[in-house]
CSV table of C-alpha atoms and ligand atoms in Angstrom, one decimal:
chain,number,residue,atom,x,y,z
Y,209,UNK,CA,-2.1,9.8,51.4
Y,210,UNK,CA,1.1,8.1,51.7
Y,211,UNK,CA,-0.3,4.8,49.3
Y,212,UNK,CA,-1.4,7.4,46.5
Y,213,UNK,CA,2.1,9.4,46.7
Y,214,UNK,CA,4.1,6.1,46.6
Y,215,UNK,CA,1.6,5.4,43.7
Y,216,UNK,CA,2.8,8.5,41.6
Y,217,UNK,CA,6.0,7.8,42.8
Y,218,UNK,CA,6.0,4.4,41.1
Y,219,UNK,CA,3.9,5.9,38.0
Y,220,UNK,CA,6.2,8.4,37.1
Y,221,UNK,CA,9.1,6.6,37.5
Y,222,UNK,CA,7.5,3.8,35.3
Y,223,UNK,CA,6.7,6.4,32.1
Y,224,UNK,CA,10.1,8.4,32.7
Y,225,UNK,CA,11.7,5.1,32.1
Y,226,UNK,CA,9.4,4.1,29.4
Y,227,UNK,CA,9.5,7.6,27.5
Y,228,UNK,CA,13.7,7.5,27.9
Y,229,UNK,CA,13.9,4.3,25.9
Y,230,UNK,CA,11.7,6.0,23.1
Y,231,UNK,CA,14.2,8.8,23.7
Y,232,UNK,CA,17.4,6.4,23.2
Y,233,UNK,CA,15.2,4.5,20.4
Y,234,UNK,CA,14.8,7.8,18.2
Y,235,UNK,CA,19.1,9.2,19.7
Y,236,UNK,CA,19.7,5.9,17.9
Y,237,UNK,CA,18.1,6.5,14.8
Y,238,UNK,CA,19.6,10.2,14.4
Y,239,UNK,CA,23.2,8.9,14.8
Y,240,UNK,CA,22.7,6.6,11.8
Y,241,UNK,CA,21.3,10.1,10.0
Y,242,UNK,CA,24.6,10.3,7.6
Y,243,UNK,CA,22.7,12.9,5.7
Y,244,UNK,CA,20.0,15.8,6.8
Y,245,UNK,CA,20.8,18.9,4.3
Y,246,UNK,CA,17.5,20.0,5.4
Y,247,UNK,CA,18.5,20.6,9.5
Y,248,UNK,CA,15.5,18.7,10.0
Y,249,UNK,CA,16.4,16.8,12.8
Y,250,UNK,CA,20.1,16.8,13.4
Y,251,UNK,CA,19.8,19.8,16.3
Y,252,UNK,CA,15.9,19.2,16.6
Y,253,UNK,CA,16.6,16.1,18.0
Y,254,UNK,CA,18.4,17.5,21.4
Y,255,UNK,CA,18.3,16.1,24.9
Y,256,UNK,CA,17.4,19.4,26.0
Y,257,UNK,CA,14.1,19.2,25.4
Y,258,UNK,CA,11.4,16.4,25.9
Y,259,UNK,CA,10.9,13.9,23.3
Y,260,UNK,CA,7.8,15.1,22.6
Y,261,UNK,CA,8.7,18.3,21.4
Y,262,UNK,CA,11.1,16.8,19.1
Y,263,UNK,CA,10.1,17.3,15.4
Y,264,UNK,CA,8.2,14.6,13.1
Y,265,UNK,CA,7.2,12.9,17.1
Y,266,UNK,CA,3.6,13.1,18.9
Y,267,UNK,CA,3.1,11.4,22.2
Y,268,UNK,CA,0.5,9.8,23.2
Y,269,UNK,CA,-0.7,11.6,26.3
Y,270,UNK,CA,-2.8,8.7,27.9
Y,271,UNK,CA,0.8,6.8,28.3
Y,272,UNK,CA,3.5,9.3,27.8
Y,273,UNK,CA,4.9,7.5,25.4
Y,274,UNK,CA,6.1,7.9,21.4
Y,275,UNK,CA,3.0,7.1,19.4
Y,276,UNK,CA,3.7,8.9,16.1
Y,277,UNK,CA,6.8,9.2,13.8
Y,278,UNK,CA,6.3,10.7,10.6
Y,279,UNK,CA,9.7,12.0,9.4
Y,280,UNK,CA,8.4,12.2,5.7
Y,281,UNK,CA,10.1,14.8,2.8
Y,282,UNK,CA,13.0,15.5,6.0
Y,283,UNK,CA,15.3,14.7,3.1
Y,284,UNK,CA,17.3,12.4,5.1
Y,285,UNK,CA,19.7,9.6,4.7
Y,286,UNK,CA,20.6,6.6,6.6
Y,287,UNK,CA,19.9,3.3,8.1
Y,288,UNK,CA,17.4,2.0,10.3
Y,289,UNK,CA,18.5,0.9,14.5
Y,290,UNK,CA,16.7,-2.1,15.8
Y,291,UNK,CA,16.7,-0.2,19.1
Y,292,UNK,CA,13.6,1.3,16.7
Y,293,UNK,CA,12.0,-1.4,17.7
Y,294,UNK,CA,11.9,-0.4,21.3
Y,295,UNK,CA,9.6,2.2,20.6
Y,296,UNK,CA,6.6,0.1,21.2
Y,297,UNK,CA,3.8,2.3,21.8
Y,298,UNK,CA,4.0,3.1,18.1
Y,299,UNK,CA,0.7,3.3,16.0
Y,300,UNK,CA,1.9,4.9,12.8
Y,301,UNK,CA,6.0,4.9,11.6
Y,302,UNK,CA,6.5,7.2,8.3
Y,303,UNK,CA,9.8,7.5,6.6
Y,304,UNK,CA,8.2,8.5,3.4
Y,305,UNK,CA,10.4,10.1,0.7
Y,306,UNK,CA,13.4,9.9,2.1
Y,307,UNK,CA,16.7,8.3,1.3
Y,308,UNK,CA,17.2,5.3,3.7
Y,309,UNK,CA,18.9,2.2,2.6
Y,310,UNK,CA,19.8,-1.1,3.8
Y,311,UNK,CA,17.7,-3.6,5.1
Y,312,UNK,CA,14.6,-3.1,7.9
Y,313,UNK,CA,15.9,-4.6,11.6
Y,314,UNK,CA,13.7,-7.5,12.5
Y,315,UNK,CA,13.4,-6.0,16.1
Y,316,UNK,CA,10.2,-3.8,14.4
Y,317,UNK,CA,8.5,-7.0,14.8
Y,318,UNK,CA,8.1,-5.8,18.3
Y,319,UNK,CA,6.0,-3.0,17.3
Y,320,UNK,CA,3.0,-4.7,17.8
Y,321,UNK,CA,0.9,-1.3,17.7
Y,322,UNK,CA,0.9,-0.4,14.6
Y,323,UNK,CA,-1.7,0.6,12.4
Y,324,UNK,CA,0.4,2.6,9.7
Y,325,UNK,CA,3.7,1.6,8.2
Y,326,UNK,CA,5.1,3.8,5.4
Y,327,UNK,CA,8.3,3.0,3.9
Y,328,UNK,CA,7.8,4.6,0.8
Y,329,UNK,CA,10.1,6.5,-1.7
Y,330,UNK,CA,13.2,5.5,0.1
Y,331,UNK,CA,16.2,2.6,-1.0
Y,332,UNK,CA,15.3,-0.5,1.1
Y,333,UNK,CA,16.6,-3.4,-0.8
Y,334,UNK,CA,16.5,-7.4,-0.2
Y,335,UNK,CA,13.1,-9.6,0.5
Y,336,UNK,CA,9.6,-8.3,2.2
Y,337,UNK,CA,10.6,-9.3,5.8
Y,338,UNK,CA,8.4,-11.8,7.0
Y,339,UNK,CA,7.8,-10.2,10.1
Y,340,UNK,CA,5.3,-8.2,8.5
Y,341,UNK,CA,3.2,-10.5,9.5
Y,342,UNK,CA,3.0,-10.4,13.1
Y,343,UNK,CA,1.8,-6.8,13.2
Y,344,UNK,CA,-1.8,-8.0,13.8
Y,345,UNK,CA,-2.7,-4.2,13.9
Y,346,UNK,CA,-1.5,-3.2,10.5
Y,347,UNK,CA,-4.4,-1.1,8.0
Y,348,UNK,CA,-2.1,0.2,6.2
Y,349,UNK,CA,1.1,-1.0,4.3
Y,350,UNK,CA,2.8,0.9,2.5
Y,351,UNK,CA,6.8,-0.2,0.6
Y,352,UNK,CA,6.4,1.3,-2.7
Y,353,UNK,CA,9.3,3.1,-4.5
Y,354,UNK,CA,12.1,0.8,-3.2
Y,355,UNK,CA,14.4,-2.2,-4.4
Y,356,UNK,CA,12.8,-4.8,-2.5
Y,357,UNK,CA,12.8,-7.9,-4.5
Y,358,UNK,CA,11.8,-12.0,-4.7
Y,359,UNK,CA,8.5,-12.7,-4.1
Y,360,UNK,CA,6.1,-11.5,-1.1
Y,361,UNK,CA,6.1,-13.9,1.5
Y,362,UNK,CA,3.0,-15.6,2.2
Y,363,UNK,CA,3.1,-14.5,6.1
Y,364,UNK,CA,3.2,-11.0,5.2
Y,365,UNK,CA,-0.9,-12.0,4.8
Y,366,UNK,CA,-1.4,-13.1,8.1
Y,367,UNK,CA,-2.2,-9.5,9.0
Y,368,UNK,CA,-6.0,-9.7,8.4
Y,369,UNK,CA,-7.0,-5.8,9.4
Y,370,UNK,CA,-5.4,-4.7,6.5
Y,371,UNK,CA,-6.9,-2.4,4.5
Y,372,UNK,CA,-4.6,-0.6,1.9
Y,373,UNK,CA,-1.6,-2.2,0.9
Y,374,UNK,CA,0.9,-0.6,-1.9
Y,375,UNK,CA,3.7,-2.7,-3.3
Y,376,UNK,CA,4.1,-0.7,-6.4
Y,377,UNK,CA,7.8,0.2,-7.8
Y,378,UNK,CA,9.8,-2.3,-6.4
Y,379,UNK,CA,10.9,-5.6,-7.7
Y,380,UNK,CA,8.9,-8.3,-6.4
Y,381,UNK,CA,8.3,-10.9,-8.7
Y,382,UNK,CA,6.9,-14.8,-8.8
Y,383,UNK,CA,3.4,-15.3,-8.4
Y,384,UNK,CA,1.3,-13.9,-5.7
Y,385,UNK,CA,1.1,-16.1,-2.7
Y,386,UNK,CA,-2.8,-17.9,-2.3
Y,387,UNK,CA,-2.8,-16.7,0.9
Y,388,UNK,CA,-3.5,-13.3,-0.3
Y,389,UNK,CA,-6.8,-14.4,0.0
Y,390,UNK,CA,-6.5,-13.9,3.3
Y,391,UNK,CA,-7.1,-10.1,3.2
Y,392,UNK,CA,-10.5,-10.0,3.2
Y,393,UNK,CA,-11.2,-6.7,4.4
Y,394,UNK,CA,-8.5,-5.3,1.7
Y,395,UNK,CA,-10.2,-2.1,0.0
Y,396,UNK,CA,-7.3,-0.9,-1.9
Y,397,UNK,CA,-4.5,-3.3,-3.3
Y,398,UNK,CA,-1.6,-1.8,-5.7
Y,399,UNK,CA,1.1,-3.7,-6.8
Y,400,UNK,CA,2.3,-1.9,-10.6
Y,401,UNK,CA,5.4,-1.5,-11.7
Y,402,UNK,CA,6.7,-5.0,-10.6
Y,403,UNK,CA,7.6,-7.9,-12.4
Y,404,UNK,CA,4.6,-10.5,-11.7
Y,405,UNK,CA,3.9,-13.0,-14.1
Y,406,UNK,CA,0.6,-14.6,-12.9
Y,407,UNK,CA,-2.6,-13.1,-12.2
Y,408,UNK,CA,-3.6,-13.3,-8.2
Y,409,UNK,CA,-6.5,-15.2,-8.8
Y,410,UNK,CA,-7.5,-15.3,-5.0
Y,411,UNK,CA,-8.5,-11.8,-5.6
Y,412,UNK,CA,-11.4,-12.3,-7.1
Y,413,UNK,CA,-12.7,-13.5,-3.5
Y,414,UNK,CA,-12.5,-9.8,-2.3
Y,415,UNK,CA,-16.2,-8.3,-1.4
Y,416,UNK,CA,-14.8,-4.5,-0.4
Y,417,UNK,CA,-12.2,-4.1,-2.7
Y,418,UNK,CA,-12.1,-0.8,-4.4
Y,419,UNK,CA,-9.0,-0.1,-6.1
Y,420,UNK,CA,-6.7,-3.2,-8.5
Y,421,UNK,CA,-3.8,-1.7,-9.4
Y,422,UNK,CA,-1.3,-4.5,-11.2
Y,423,UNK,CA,-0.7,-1.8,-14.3
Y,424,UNK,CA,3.2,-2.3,-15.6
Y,425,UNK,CA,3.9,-5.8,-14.5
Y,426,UNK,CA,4.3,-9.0,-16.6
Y,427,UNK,CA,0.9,-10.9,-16.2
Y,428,UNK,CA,0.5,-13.1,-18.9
Y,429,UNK,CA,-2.7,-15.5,-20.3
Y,430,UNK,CA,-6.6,-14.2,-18.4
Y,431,UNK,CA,-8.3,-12.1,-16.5
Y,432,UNK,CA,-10.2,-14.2,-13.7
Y,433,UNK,CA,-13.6,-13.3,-15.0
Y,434,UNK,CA,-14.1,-13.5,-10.6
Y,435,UNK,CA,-13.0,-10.6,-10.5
Y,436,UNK,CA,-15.7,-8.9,-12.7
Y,437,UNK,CA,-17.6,-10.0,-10.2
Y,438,UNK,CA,-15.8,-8.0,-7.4
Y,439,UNK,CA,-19.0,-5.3,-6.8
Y,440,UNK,CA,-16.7,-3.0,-4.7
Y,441,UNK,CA,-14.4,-2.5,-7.7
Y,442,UNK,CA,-14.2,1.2,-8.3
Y,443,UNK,CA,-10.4,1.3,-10.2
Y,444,UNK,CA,-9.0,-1.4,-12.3
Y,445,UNK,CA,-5.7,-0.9,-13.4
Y,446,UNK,CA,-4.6,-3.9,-15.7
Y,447,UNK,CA,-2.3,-1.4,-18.3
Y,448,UNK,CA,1.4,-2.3,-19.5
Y,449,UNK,CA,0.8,-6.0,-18.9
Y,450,UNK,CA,0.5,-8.9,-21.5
Y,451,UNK,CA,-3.0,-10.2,-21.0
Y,452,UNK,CA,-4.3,-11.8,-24.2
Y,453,UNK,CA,-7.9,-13.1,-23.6
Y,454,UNK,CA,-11.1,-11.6,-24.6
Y,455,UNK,CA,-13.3,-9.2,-22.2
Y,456,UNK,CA,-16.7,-10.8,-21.1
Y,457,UNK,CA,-19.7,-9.3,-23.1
Y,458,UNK,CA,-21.6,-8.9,-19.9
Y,459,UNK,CA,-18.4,-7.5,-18.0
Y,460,UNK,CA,-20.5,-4.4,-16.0
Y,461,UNK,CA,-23.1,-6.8,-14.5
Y,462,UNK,CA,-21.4,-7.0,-11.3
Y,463,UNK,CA,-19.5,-4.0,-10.9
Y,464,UNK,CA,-21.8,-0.8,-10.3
Y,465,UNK,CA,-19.4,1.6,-9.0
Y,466,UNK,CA,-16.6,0.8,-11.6
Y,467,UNK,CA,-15.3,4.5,-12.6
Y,468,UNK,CA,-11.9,3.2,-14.0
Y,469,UNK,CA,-10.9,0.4,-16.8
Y,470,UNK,CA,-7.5,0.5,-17.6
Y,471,UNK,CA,-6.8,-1.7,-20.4
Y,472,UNK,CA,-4.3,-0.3,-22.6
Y,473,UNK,CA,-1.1,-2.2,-23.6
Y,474,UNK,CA,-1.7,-5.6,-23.5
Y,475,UNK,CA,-3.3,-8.0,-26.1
Y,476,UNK,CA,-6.7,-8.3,-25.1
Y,477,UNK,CA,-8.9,-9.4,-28.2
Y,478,UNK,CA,-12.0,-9.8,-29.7
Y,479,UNK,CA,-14.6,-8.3,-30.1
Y,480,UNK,CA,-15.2,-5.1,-27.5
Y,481,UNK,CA,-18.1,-5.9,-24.8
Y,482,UNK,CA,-21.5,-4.7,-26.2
Y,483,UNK,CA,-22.9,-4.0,-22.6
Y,484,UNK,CA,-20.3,-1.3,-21.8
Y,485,UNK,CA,-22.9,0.9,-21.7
Y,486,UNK,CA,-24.1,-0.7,-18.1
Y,487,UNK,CA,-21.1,1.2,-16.7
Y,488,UNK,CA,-22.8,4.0,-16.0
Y,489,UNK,CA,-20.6,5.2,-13.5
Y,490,UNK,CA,-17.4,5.0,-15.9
Y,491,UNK,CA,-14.9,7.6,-16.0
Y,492,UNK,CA,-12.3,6.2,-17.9
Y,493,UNK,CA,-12.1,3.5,-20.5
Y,494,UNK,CA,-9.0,3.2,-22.0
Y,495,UNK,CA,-8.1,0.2,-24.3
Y,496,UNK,CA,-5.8,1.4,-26.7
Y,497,UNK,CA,-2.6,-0.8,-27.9
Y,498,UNK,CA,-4.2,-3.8,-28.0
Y,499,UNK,CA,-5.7,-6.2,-30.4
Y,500,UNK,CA,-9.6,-5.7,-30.5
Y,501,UNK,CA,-11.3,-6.2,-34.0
Y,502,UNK,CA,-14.7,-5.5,-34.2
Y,503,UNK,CA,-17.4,-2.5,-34.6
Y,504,UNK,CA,-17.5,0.2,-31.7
Y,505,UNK,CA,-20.6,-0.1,-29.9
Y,506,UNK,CA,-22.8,3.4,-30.4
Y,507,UNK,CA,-24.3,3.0,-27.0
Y,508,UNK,CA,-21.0,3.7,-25.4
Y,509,UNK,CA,-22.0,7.1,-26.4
Y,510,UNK,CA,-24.6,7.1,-23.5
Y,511,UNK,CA,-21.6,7.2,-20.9
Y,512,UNK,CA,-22.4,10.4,-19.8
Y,513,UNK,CA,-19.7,10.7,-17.0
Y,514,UNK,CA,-17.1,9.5,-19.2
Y,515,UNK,CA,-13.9,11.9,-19.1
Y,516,UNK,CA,-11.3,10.1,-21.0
Y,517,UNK,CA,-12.1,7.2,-24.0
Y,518,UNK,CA,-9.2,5.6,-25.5
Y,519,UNK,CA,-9.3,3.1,-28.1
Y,520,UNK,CA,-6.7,4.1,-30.6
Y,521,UNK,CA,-4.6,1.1,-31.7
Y,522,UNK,CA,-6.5,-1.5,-32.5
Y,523,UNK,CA,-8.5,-3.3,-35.2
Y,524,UNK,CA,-11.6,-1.9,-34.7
Y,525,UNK,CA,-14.1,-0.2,-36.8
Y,526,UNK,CA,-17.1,2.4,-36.1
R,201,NAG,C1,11.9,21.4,17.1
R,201,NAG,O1,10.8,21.4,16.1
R,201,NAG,C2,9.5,21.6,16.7
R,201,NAG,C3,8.5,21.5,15.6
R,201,NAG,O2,8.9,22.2,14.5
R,201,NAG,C4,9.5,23.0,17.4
R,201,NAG,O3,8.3,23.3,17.9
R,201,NAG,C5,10.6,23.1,18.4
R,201,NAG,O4,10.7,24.3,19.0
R,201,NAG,C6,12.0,22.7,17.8
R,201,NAG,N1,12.9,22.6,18.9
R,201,NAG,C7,14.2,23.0,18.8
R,201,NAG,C8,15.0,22.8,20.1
R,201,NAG,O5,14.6,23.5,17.8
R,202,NAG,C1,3.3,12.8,7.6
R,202,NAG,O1,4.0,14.0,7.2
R,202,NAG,C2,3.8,14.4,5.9
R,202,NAG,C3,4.7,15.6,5.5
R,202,NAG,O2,4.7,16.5,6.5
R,202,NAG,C4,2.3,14.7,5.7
R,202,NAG,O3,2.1,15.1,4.4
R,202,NAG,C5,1.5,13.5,6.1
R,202,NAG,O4,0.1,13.8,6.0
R,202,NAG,C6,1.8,13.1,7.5
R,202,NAG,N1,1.1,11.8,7.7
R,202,NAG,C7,0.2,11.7,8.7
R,202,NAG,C8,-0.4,10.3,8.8
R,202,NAG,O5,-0.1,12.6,9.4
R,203,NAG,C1,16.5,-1.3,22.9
R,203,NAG,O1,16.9,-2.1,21.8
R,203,NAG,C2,18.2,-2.5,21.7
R,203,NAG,C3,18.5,-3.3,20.4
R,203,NAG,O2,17.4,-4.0,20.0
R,203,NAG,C4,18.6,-3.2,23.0
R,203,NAG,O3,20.0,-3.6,23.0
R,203,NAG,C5,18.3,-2.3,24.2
R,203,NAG,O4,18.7,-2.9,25.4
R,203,NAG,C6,16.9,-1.9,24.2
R,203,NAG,N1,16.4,-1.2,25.4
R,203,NAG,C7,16.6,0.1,25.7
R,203,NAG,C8,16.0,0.5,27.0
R,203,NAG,O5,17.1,0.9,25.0
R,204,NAG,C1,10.7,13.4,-2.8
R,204,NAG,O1,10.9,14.6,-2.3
R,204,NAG,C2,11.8,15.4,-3.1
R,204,NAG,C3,12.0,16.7,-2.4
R,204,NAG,O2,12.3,16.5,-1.1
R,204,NAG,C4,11.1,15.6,-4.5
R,204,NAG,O3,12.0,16.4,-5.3
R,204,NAG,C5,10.8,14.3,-5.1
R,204,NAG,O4,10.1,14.5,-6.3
R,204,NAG,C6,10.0,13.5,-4.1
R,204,NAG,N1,9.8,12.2,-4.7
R,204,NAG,C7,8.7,11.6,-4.8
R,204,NAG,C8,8.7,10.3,-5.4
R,204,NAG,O5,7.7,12.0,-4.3
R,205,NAG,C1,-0.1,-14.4,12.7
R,205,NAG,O1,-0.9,-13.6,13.5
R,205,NAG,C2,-1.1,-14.1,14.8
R,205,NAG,C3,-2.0,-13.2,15.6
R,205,NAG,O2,-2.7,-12.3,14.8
R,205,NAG,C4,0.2,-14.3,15.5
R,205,NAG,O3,0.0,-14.9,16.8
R,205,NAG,C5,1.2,-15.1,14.7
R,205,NAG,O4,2.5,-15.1,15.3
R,205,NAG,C6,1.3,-14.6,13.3
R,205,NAG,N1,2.1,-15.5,12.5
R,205,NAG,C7,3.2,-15.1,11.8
R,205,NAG,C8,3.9,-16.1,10.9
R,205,NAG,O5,3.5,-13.9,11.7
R,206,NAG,C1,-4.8,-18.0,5.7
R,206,NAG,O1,-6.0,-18.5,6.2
R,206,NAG,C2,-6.0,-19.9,6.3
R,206,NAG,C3,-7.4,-20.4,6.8
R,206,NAG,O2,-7.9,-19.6,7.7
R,206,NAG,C4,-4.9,-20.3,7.3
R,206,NAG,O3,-4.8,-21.7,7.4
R,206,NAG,C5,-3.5,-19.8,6.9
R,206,NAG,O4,-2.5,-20.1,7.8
R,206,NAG,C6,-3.6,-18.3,6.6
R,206,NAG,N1,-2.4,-17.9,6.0
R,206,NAG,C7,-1.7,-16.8,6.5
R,206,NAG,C8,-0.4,-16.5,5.8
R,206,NAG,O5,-2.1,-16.1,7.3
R,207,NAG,C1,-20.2,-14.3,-10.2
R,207,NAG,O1,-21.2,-14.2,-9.3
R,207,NAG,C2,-22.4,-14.9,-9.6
R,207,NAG,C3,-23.5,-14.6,-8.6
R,207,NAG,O2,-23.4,-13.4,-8.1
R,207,NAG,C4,-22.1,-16.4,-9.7
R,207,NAG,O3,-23.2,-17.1,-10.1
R,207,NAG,C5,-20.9,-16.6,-10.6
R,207,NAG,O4,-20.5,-18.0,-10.6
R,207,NAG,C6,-19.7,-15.7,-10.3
R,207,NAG,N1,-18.7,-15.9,-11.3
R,207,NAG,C7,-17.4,-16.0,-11.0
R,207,NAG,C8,-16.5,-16.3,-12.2
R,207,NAG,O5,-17.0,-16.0,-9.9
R,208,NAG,C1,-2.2,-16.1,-24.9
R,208,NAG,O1,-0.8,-16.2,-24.7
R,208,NAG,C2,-0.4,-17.6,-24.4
R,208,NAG,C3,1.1,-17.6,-24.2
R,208,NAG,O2,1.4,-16.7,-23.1
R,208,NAG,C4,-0.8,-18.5,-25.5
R,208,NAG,O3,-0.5,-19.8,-25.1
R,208,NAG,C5,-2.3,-18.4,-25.8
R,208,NAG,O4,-2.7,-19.2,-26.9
R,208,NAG,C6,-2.7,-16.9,-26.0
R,208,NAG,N1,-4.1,-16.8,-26.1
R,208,NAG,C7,-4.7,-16.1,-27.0
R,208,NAG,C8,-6.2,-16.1,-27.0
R,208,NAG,O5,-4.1,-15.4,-27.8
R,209,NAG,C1,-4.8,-9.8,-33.7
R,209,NAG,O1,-5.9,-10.4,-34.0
R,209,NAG,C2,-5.9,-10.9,-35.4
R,209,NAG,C3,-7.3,-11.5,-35.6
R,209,NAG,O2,-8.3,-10.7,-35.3
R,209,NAG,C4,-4.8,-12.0,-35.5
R,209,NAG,O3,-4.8,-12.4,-36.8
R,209,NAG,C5,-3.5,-11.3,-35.1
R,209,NAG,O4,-2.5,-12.3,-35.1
R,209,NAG,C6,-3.6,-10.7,-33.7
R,209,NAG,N1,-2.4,-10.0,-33.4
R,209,NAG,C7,-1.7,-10.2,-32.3
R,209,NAG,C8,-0.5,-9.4,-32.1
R,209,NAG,O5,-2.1,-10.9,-31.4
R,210,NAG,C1,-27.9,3.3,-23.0
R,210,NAG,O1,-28.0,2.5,-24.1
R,210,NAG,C2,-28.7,1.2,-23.9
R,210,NAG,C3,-28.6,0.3,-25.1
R,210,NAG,O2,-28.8,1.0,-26.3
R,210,NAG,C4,-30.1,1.5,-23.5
R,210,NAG,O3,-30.8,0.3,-23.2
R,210,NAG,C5,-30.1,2.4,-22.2
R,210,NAG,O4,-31.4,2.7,-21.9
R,210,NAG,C6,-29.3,3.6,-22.5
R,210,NAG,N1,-29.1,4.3,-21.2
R,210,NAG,C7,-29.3,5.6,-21.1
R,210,NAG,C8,-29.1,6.2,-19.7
R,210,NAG,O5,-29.5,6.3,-22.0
């Protein structure tokens, strides 16, 4: 009797402490709130009641402890604490749409939980910290819509779980590191609206990649014809870039679930593939604004799914 109250004693004591430095993780966080025109969390966020109560936070109930933080659309502005980082029973941390700034405190790195990361929509600015990289639990990635800049560091693709990783709208440039290649469950990969100048050509390794989205960057030269040979492909988003080679005639051989080509604005040339038609699944073909020349082939009238055809601005002829 006495062992198992000594045991609660011990127990309770243990998560008390554990869920007040969640508590003084997330008090730390709301004094850097400059801005919250909303009242999302400004008298929310009391000592009055538990944590867990607290809007935007879920406890996990097997350890008492923080395990979700999704403060998305609060409206807020502010800076990140490292005493964040304290919070380490963490599996998902979303900040989406807000208006935080500054740089991201390396002592995150000690949220080795995590599964979700969304940093979205907010003003981060300066490198992709490297850290990244030691959050061995990470599926999904998410920085797009800041001012992050420079290149991606090649550790940020030690995390190998990852899943679904979107880059787009910052303004990462460079070339992609090769060890992107080290993603190999990656099923959904965006990185538009950036300033990238050279195809990732270790994509083409992917076998459960769905979604390619490098639309609106600066990608010069070829299309790795490896990644026409990416079966998981269902979107490819190649628009707003300068690619200048020719398409493979035989270019849906490989790719049996591809619902999505978009082409336009670049300078692809020659003539268009005459096995189009092998997309049966195609929802979208768009390849205006570049520079085919050629005849359109008939059979692409046997598309029967297709929703939108675009193939204005070019040298072609029916
Ligand atoms: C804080 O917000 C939560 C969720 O909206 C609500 O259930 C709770 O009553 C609020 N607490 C206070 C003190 O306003
Ligand atoms: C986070 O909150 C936003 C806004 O309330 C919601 O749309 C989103 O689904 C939430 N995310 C998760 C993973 O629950
Ligand atoms: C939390 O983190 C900060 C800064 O990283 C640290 O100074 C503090 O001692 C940590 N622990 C607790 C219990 O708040
Ligand atoms: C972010 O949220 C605001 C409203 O809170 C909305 O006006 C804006 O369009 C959103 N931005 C994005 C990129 O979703
Ligand atoms: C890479 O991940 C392993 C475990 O998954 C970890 O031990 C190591 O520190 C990570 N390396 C970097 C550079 O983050
Ligand atoms: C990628 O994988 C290779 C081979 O397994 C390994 O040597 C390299 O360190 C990995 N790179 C990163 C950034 O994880
Ligand atoms: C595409 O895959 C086929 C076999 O599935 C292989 O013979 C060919 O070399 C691959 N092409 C590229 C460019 O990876
Ligand atoms: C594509 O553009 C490069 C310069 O970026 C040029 O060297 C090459 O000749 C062009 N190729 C074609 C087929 O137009
Ligand atoms: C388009 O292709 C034609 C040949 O078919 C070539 O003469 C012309 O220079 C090309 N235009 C551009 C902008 O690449
Ligand atoms: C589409 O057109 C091709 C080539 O003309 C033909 O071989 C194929 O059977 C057609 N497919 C359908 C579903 O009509």
């Amino acid at each position: 009797m006495e062992r198992i109250t000594w045991f609660f004693l011990v127990y309770c004591c243990c998560c008390v402490a554990s869920l007040s430095t969640d508590e003084s993780g997330l008090l730390a966080l709301k004094a850097r709130i400059t801005s919250d025109p909303q009242n999302m969390i400004l008298t929310n966020w009391s000592t009055t009641t538990p944590v867990c109560n607290w809007v935007g936070v879920t406890c996990a109930s097997r350890h008492l402890r923080v395990a979700v933080l999704n403060i998305s659309y609060f409206g807020l502005t502010g800076t990140i604490p490292p005493e964040l980082g304290n919070l380490t029973f963490l599996v998902e941390l979303q900040l989406t749409n807000n208006s935080f700034s500054g740089t991201l405190p390396v002592e995150l790195a000690h949220l080795h939980r995590l599964k979700l990361v969304s940093f979205g929509y907010n003003n981060f600015k300066g490198e992709i910290p490297s850290w990244f990289g030691s959050l061995s639990k990470l599926e999904t990635f998410n920085l797009f819509g800041n001012q992050f800049s420079g290149s991606i560091p090649a550790a940020v693709f030690n995390v190998s779980a990852l899943q679904v990783m979107d880059l787009s709208y910052n303004q990462l440039s460079g070339s992609t590191p090769r060890a992107i290649g080290n993603l190999t469950i990656l099923k959904e990969l965006y990185l538009s609206y950036n300033n990238f100048e050279e195809f990732p050509t270790e994509i083409g390794t992917f076998d459960q990649l769905e979604m390619l989205d490098l639309e609106f960057n600066s990608l010069k030269g070829h299309v790795p014809l490896s990644v026409f040979n990416m079966s998981s492909l269902i979107t490819l988003g190649l628009t707003g870039n300068s690619l200048n080679s020719s398409l493979p005639d035989n270019i849906c051989q490989h790719l049996p679930f591809i619902q999505g080509f978009y082409f336009s604005r670049n300078q692809f040339n020659g003539a268009l593939p005459s096995q189009l038609w092998q997309c049966q699944q195609l929802l979208v073909l768009s390849l205006s604004r570049n520079n085919f020349s050629g005849t359109i082939p008939r059979n692409i009238g046997n598309l029967t799914h297709l929703q939108l055809l675009e193939l204005g601005f070019n040298n072609c002829t029916v």
